[in-house]
Coordinates of C-alpha atoms in Angstrom, one line a residue:
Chain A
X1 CA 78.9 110.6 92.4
X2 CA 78.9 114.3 91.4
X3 CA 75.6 115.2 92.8
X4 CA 73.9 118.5 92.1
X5 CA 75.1 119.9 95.3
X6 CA 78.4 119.2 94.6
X7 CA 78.3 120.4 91.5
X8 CA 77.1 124.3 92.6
X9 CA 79.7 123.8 95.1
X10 CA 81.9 123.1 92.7
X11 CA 82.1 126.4 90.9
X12 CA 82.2 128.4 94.3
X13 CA 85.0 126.1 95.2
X14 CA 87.0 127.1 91.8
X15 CA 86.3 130.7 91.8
X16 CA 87.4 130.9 95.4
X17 CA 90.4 129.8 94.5
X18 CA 91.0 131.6 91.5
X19 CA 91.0 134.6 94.3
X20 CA 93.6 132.9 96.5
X21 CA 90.8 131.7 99.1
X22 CA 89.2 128.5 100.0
X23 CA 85.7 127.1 101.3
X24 CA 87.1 126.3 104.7
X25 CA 88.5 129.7 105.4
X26 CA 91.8 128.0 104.6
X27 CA 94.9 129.1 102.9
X28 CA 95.9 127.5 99.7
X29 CA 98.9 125.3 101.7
X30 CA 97.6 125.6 105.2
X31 CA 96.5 122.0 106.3
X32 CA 93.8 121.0 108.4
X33 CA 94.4 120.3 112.6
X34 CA 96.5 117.5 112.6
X35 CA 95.8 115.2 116.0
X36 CA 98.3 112.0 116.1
X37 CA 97.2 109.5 119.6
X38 CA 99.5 106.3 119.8
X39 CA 98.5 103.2 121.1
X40 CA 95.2 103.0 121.0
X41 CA 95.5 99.1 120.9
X42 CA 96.2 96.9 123.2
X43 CA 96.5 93.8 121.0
X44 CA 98.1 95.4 118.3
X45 CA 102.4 95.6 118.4
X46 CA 101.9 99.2 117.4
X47 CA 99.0 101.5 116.4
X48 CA 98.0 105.1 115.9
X49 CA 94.7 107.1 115.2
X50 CA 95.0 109.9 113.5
X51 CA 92.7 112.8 112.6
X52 CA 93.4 115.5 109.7
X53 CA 90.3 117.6 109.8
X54 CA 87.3 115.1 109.7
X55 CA 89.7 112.2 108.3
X56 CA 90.1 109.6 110.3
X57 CA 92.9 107.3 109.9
X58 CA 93.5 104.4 112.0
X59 CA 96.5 101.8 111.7
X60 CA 97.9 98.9 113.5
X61 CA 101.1 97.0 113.4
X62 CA 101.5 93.0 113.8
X63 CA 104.8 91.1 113.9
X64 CA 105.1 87.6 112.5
X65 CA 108.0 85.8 111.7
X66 CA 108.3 84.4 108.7
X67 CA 111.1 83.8 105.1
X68 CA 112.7 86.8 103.8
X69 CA 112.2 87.8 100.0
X70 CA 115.2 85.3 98.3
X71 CA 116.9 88.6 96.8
X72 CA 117.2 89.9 100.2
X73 CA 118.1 87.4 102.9
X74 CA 118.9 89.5 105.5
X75 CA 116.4 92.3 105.3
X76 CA 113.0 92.2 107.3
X77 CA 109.9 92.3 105.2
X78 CA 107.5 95.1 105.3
X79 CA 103.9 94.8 104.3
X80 CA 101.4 97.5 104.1
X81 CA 97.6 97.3 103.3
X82 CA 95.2 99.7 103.2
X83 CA 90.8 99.5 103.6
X84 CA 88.6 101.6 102.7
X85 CA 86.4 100.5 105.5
X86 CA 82.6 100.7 104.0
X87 CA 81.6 102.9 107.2
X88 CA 83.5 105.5 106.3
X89 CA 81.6 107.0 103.2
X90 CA 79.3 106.0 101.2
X91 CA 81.1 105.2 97.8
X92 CA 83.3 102.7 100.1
X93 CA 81.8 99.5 99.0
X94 CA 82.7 95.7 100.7
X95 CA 84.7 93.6 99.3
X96 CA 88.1 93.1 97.2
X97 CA 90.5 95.4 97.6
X98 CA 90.0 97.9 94.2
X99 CA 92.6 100.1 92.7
X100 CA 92.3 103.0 95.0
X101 CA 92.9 101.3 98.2
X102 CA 95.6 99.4 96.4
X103 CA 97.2 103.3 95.2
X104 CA 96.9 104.3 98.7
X105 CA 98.5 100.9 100.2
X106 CA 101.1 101.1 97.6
X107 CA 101.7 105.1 98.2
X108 CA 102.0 104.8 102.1
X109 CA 104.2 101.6 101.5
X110 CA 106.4 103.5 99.0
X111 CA 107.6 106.9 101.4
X112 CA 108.2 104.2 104.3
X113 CA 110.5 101.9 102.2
X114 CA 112.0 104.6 99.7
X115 CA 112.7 106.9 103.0
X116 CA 114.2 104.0 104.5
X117 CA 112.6 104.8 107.6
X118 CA 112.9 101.5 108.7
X119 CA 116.5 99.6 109.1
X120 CA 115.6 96.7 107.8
X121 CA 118.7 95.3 108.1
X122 CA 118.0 95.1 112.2
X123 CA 114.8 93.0 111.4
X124 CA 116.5 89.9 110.4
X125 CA 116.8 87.1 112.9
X126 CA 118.7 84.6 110.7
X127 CA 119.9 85.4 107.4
X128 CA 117.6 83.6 103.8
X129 CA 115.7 81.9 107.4
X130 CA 114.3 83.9 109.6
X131 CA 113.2 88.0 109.7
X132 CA 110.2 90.0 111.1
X133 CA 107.5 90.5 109.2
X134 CA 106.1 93.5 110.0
X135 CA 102.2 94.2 109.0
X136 CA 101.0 97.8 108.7
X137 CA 97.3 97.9 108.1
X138 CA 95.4 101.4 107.5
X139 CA 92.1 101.3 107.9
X140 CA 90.2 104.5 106.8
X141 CA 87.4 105.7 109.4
X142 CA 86.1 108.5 108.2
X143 CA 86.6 110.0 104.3
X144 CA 86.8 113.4 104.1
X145 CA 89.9 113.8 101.9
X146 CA 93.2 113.6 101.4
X147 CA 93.4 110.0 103.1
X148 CA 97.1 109.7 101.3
X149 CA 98.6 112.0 103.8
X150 CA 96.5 111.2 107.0
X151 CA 97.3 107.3 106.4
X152 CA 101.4 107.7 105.6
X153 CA 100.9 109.9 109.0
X154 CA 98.8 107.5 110.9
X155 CA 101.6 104.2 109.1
X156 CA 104.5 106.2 110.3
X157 CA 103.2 106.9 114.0
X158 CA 102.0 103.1 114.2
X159 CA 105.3 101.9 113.8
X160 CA 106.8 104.7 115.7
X161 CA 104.3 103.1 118.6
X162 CA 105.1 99.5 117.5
X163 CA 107.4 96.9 120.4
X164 CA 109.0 93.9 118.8
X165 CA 109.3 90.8 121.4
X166 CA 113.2 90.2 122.4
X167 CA 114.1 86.9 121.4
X168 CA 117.1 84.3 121.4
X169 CA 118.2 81.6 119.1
X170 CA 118.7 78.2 120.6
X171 CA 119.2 75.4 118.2
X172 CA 118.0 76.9 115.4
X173 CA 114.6 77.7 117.5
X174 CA 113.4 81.2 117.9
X175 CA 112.7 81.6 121.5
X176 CA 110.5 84.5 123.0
X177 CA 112.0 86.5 125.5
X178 CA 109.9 88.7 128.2
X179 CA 110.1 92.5 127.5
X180 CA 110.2 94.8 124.2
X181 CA 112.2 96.7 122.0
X182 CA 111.1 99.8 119.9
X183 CA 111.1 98.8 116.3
X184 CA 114.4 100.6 114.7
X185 CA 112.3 103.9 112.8
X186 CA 115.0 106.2 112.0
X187 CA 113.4 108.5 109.3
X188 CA 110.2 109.9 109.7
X189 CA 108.8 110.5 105.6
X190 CA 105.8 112.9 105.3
X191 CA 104.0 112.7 102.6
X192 CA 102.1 116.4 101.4
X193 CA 99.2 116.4 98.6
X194 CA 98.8 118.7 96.2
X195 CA 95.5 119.3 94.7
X196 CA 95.4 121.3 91.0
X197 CA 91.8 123.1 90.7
X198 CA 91.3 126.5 88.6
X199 CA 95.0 125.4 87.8
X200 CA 96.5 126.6 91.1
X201 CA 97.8 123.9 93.4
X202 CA 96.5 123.7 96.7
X203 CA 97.6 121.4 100.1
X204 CA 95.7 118.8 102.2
X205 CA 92.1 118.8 99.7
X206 CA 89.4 117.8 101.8
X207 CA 86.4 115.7 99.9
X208 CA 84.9 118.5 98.4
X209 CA 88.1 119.9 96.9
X210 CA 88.7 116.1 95.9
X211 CA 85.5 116.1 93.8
X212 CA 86.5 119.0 91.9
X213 CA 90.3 118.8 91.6
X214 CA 91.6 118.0 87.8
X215 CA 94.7 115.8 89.2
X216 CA 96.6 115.6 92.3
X217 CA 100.5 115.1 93.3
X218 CA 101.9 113.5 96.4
X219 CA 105.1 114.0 97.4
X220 CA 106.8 111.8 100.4
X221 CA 109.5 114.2 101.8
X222 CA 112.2 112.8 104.4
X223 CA 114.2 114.4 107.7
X224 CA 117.0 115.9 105.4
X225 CA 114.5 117.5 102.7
X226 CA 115.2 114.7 99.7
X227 CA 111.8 113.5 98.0
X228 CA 111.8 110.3 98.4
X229 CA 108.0 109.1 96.7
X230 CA 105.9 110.9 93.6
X231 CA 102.7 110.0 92.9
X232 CA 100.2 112.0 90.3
X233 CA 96.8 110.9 90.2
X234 CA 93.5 111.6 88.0
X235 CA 92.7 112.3 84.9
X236 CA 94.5 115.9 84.6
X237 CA 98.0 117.1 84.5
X238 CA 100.4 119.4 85.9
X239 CA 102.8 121.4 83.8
X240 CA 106.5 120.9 84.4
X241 CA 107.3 124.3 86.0
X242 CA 103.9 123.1 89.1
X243 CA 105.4 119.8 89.4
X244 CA 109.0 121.8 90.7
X245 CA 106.8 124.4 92.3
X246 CA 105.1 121.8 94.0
X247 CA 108.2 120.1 95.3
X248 CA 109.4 123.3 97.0
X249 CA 106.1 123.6 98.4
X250 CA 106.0 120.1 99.9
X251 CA 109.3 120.2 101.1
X252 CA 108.1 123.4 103.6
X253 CA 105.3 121.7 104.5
X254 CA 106.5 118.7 105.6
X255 CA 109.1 120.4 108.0
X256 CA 106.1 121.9 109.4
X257 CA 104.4 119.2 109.8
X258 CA 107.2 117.5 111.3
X259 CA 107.9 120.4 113.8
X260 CA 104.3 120.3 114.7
X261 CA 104.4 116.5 115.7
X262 CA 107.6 116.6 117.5
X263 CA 109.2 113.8 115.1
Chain B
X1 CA 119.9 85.5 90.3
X2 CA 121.7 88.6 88.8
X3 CA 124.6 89.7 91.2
X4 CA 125.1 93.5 92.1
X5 CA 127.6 94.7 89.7
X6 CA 130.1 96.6 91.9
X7 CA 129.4 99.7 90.1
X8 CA 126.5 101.1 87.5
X9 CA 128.5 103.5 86.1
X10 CA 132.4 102.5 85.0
X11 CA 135.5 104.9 84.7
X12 CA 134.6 106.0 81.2
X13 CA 131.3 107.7 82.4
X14 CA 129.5 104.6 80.5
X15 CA 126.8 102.7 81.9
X16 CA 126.6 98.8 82.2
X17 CA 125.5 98.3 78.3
X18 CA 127.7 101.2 77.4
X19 CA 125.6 104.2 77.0
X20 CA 126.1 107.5 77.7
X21 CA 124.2 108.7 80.8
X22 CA 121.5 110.6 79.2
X23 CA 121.6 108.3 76.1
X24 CA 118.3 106.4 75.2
X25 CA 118.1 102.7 74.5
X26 CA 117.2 101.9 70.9
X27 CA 114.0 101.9 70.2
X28 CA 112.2 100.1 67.2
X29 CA 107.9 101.2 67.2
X30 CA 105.7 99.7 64.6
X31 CA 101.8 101.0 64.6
X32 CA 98.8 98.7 63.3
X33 CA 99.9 95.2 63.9
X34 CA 97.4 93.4 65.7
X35 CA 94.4 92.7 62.9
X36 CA 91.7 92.1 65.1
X37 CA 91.9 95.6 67.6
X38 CA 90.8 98.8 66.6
X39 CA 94.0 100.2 67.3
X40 CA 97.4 98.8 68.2
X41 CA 101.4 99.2 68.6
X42 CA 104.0 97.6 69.2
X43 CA 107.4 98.5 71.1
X44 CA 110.5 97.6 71.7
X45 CA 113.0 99.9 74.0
X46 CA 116.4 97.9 75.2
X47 CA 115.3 94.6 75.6
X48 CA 111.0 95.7 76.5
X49 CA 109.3 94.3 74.2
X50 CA 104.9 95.2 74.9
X51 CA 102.3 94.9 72.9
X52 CA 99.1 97.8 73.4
X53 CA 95.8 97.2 71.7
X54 CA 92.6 99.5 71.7
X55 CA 89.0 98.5 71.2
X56 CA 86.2 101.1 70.9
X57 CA 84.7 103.0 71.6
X58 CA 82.1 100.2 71.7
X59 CA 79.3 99.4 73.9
X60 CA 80.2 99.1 77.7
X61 CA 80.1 95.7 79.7
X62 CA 78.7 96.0 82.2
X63 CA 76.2 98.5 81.2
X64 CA 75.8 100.1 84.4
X65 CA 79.4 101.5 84.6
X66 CA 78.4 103.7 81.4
X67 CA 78.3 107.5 81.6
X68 CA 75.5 109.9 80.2
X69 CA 78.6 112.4 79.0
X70 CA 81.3 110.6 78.4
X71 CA 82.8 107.5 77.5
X72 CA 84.9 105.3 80.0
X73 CA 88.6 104.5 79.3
X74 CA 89.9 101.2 80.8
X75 CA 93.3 99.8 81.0
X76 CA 94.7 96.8 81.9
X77 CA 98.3 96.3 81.9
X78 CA 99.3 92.9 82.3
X79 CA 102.9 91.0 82.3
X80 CA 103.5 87.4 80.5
X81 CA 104.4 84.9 82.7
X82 CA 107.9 84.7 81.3
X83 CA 108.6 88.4 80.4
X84 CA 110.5 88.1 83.4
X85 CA 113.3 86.1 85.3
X86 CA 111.0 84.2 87.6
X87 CA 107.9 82.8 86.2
X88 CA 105.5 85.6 87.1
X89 CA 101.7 84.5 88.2
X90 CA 99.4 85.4 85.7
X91 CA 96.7 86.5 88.1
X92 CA 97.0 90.8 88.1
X93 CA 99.2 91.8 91.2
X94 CA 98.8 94.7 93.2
X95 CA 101.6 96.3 91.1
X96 CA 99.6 95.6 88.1
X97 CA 96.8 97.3 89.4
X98 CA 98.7 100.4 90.4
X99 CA 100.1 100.2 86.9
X100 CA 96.9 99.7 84.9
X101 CA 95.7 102.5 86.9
X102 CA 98.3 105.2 86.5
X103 CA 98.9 104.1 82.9
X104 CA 94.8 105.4 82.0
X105 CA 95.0 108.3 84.3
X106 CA 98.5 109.0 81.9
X107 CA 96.4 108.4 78.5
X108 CA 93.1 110.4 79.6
X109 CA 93.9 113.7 79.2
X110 CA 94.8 113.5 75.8
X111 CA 91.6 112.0 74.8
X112 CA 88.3 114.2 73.6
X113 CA 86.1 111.9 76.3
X114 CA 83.0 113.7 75.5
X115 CA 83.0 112.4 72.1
X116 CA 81.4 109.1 72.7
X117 CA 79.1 109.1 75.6
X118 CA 77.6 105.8 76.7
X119 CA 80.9 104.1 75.4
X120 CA 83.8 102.7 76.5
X121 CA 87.6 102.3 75.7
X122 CA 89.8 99.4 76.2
X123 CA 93.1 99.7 76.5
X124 CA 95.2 96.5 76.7
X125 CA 99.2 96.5 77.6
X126 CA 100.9 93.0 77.2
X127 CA 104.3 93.1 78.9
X128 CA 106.2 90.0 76.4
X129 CA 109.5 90.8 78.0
X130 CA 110.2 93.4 80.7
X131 CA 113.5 94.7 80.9
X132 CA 112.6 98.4 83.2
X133 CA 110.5 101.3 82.4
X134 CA 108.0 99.1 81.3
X135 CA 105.2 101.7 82.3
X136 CA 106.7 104.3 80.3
X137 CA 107.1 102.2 77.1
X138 CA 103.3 100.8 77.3
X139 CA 102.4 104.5 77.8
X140 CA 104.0 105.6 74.6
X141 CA 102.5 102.3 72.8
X142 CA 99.3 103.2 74.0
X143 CA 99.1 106.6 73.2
X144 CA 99.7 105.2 69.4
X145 CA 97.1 102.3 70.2
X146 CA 94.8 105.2 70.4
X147 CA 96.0 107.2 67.5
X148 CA 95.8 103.7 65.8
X149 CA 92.3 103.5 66.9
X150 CA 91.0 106.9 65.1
X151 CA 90.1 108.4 68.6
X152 CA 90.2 112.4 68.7
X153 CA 93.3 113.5 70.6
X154 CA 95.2 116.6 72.3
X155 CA 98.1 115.6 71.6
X156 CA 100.2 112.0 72.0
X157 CA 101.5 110.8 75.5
X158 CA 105.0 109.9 75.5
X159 CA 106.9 108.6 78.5
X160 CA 110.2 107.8 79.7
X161 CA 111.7 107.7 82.4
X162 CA 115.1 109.4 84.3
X163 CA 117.0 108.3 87.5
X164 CA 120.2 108.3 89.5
X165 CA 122.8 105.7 89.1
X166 CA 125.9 105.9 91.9
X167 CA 125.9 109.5 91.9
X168 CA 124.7 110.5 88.2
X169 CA 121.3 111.4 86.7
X170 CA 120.4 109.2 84.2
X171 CA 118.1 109.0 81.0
X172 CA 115.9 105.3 80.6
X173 CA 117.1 103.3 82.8
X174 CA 116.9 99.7 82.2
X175 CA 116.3 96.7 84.7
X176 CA 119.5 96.8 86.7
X177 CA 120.0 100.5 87.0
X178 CA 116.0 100.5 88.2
X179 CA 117.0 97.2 90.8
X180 CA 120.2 98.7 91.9
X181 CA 120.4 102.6 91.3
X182 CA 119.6 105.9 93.8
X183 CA 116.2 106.9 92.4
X184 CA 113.6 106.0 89.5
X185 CA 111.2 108.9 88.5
X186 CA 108.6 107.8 85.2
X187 CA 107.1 110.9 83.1
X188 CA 104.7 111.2 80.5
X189 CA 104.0 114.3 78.8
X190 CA 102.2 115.6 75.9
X191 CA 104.7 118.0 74.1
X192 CA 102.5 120.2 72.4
X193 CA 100.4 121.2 75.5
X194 CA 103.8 120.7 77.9
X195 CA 101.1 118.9 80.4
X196 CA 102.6 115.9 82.2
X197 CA 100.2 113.3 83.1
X198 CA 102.0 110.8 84.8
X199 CA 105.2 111.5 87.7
X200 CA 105.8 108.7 89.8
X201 CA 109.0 108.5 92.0
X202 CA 110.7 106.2 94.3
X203 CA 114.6 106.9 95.7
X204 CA 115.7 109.6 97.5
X205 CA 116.7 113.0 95.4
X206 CA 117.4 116.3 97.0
X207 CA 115.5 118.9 94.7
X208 CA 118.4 119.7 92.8
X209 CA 118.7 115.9 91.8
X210 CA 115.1 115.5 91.3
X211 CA 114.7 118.8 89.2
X212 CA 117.5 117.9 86.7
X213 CA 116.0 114.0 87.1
X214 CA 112.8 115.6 85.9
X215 CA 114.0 118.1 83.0
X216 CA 116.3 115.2 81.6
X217 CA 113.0 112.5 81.5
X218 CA 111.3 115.5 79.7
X219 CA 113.9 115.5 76.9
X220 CA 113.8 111.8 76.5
X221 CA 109.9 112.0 76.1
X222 CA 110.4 115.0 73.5
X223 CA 113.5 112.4 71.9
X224 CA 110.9 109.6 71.7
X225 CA 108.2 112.0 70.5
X226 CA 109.6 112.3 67.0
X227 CA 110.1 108.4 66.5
X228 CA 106.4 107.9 68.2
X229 CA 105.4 110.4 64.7
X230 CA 107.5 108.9 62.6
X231 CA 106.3 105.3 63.7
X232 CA 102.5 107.1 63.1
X233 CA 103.5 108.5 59.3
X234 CA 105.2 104.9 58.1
X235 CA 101.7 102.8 58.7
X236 CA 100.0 105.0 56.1
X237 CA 102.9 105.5 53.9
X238 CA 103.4 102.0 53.6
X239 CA 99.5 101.8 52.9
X240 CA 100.0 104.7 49.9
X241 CA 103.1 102.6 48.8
X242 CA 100.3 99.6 47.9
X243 CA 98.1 101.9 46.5
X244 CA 100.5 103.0 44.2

């Protein structure tokens, strides 16, 4: 993947760093522009596009009903999938969902759940019977990196978007009801990325930073400034004093962040 | 079905199978056991019990996936069918996935790569019973897999992992406190290097919570650390014991 381009860019990525500075003019925890649009679909319950930088993030919302998971009857069920669409870079390949868009499903799915953004107590209709189902699909458009934070962004302003159909129960039959309620979102978890190149840690990596990073941390943050989702990823490691440093760090950014979106 | 206990954590301070907050289970490790691998362990924590072999380095299948400067390490950690209360599908969930994946990207660090180029390295995790921190306890079995195995290392990985239960941080928690409790967060470290190679969370911590969740999972790894040695030392002295 490394090509030889990459690789000369490599080094000027790491000694940039080493001098506080980045390839993109950035600061080491500045982000990209963030642009959120909601409701892009029509067909969709809820959806969102989002843009960090050149990523592109797009997700939509269905609503099914369906059983609840037998150790919680009267919760809702949340289920969230992620694709690396082959159109949006080259090393996407059709097919099976592999480990990586399963991390990233399983990420975004984690600071939603953890957060308890969602009161998924509101979501069921009758309890070990009935309950929303609610679908959260990310679909990546455009790779240009960091797609953890872009898609928890882009999940968490699709369900912000998302209507679920009134209903009424008569005889045990769920009847549809004209008009919509909002679906009950009442914490709004932001997820920051870390990447660690030249051993500094630095925000929002974009691709090329990606391809040269030793490992990288996510940290899901909520309203009231508790982490609520870790993940580390790649083949290095951070040292124990980074990994605190970096949870300080995330917990600014994601007020910013926050402040910036209105949420 | 299990029902929720009313509390994790009783008057005493104890937990639900009597330990101290930041107490370990017992842990029983035994290195070299599986005749056919390269390199294998065995561990039980609480009531885990996993299996780890290693093969290779050997010649990668397929062929195509090999690298000109390095060799490939592959995991797969897998569950048994009944290693848990329900009968759990064989086929690899996503969970498994995630697992396998964070589980090699845990081990890799500590291992000289470079060495074999054109190679790969298996790693294979069998959960026989799963009782929480399962991730944890095949990373530490792993890590000795490897040693096992004769591969070049850093230093060993050694996980464990730290959490809140009602309102306490906790060291190792097993199934119920994981189900039930505030907050799980998994570390592995290698000691000598202080490098952690795997932090995974899920709960809500404030940062005080989460930093003394995180030096407390540190001081289990370093507790486990000594038997992971120890476990290490007995294969061979038992081999010197035949010798003699």
């Amino acid at each position: 993947m490394s090509s030889v381009i990459v690789r000369v860019k490599q080094k000027q990525i790491m000694d940039l760093i080493a001098k506080g500075k980045r390839l993109d003019g950035r600061g080491l925890t500045d982000y990209r522009e963030i642009k959120v649009e909601q409701g892009l679909i029509e067909r969709a319950e809820g959806s969102a596009r989002v843009l960090l930088g050149k990523t592109e993030i797009m997700a939509g919302t269905k609503i099914e009903i369906g059983k609840p998971f037998s150790d919680t009857p009267n919760e809702g069920v949340l289920t969230v999938n992620a694709e690396l669409v082959p159109l949006a870079s080259p090393t996407f390949e059709p097919g099976p969902p592999k480990e990586d868009s399963i991390e990233l499903a399983r990420v975004v799915d984690r600071g939603i759940r953890e957060s308890k953004a969602l009161d998924f107590k509101k979501l069921c209709i009758k309890p070990g019977k009935k309950v929303f189902v609610i679908f959260v699909d990310v679909y990546v458009l455009n790779h240009d990196g960091n797609l953890i934070d872009a898609s928890a962004l882009a999940a968490l302003a699709a369900l912000l978007n998302t209507k679920m159909f009134n209903y009424e129960i008569e005889e045990d039959e769920v009847k549809i009801k004209p008009g919509y309620t909002p679906l009950p979102v009442g914490k709004h978890p932001i997820a920051v990325t870390f990447a660690k190149i030249n051993d500094k840690l630095i925000v929002d990596p974009w691709l090329e930073e990606e391809q040269t990073m030793d490992a990288r941390l996510t940290m899901t943050i909520d309203d009231d400034s508790n982490v609520c989702a870790i993940q580390k990823g790649g083949s290095g490691y951070f040292t124990p004093k980074q990994v605190l440093e970096a949870a300080k760090t995330a917990m600014e950014k994601a007020e910013e962040n926050r402040k910036k979106l209105k949420w | 079905m299990s029902q929720k206990p009313e509390k994790l954590i009783d008057k005493k301070g104890l937990r639900l199978d009597g330990r101290k907050p930041e107490e370990l289970r017992s842990i029983k490790i035994e290195v070299g056991i599986l005749p056919n691998a390269d390199g294998s362990a065995y561990i039980q924590q609480g009531k885990n019990k996993i299996l780890a072999g290693v093969f290779g380095p050997r010649e990668l299948h397929p062929k195509h996936l090999a690298l000109p400067d390095r060799t490939v390490l592959r995991c797969r950690y897998h569950m048994a069918p009944f290693s848990v209360q329900e009968r759990k599908s064989p086929a690899p969930s996503r969970r498994d996935i995630e697992l396998s994946k964070v589980i090699r990207e845990a081990l890799e660090p500590s291992i000289f790569l470079e060495y074999y180029p054109r190679t790969g390295i298996d790693i294979f995790v069998e959960i026989l019973q799963a009782d929480g921190g399962t991730r944890c306890a095949s990373i530490t079995a792993a890590s000795l897999a490897l040693a096992d195995a004769g591969i070049p290392m850093r230093d060993l990985v050694v996980a464990c992992a730290a959490g809140k239960a009602d309102d306490t941080i906790v060291l190792d928690l097993m199934d119920t406190e994981d189900k039930k409790g505030g907050a799980d967060v998994p570390v592995a470290l290698m000691p000598n290097l202080n490098a952690v190679t795997l932090l995974q969370m899920d709960g809500i911590l404030t940062f005080e919570e989460f930093e003394k969740a995180v030096n407390l999972a540190l001081k289990g790894c370093r507790e486990i650390y000594t038997m992971q040695k120890e476990a290490l030392k007995a294969k061979y002295e038992s081999v010197k014991e035949v010798e003699e």
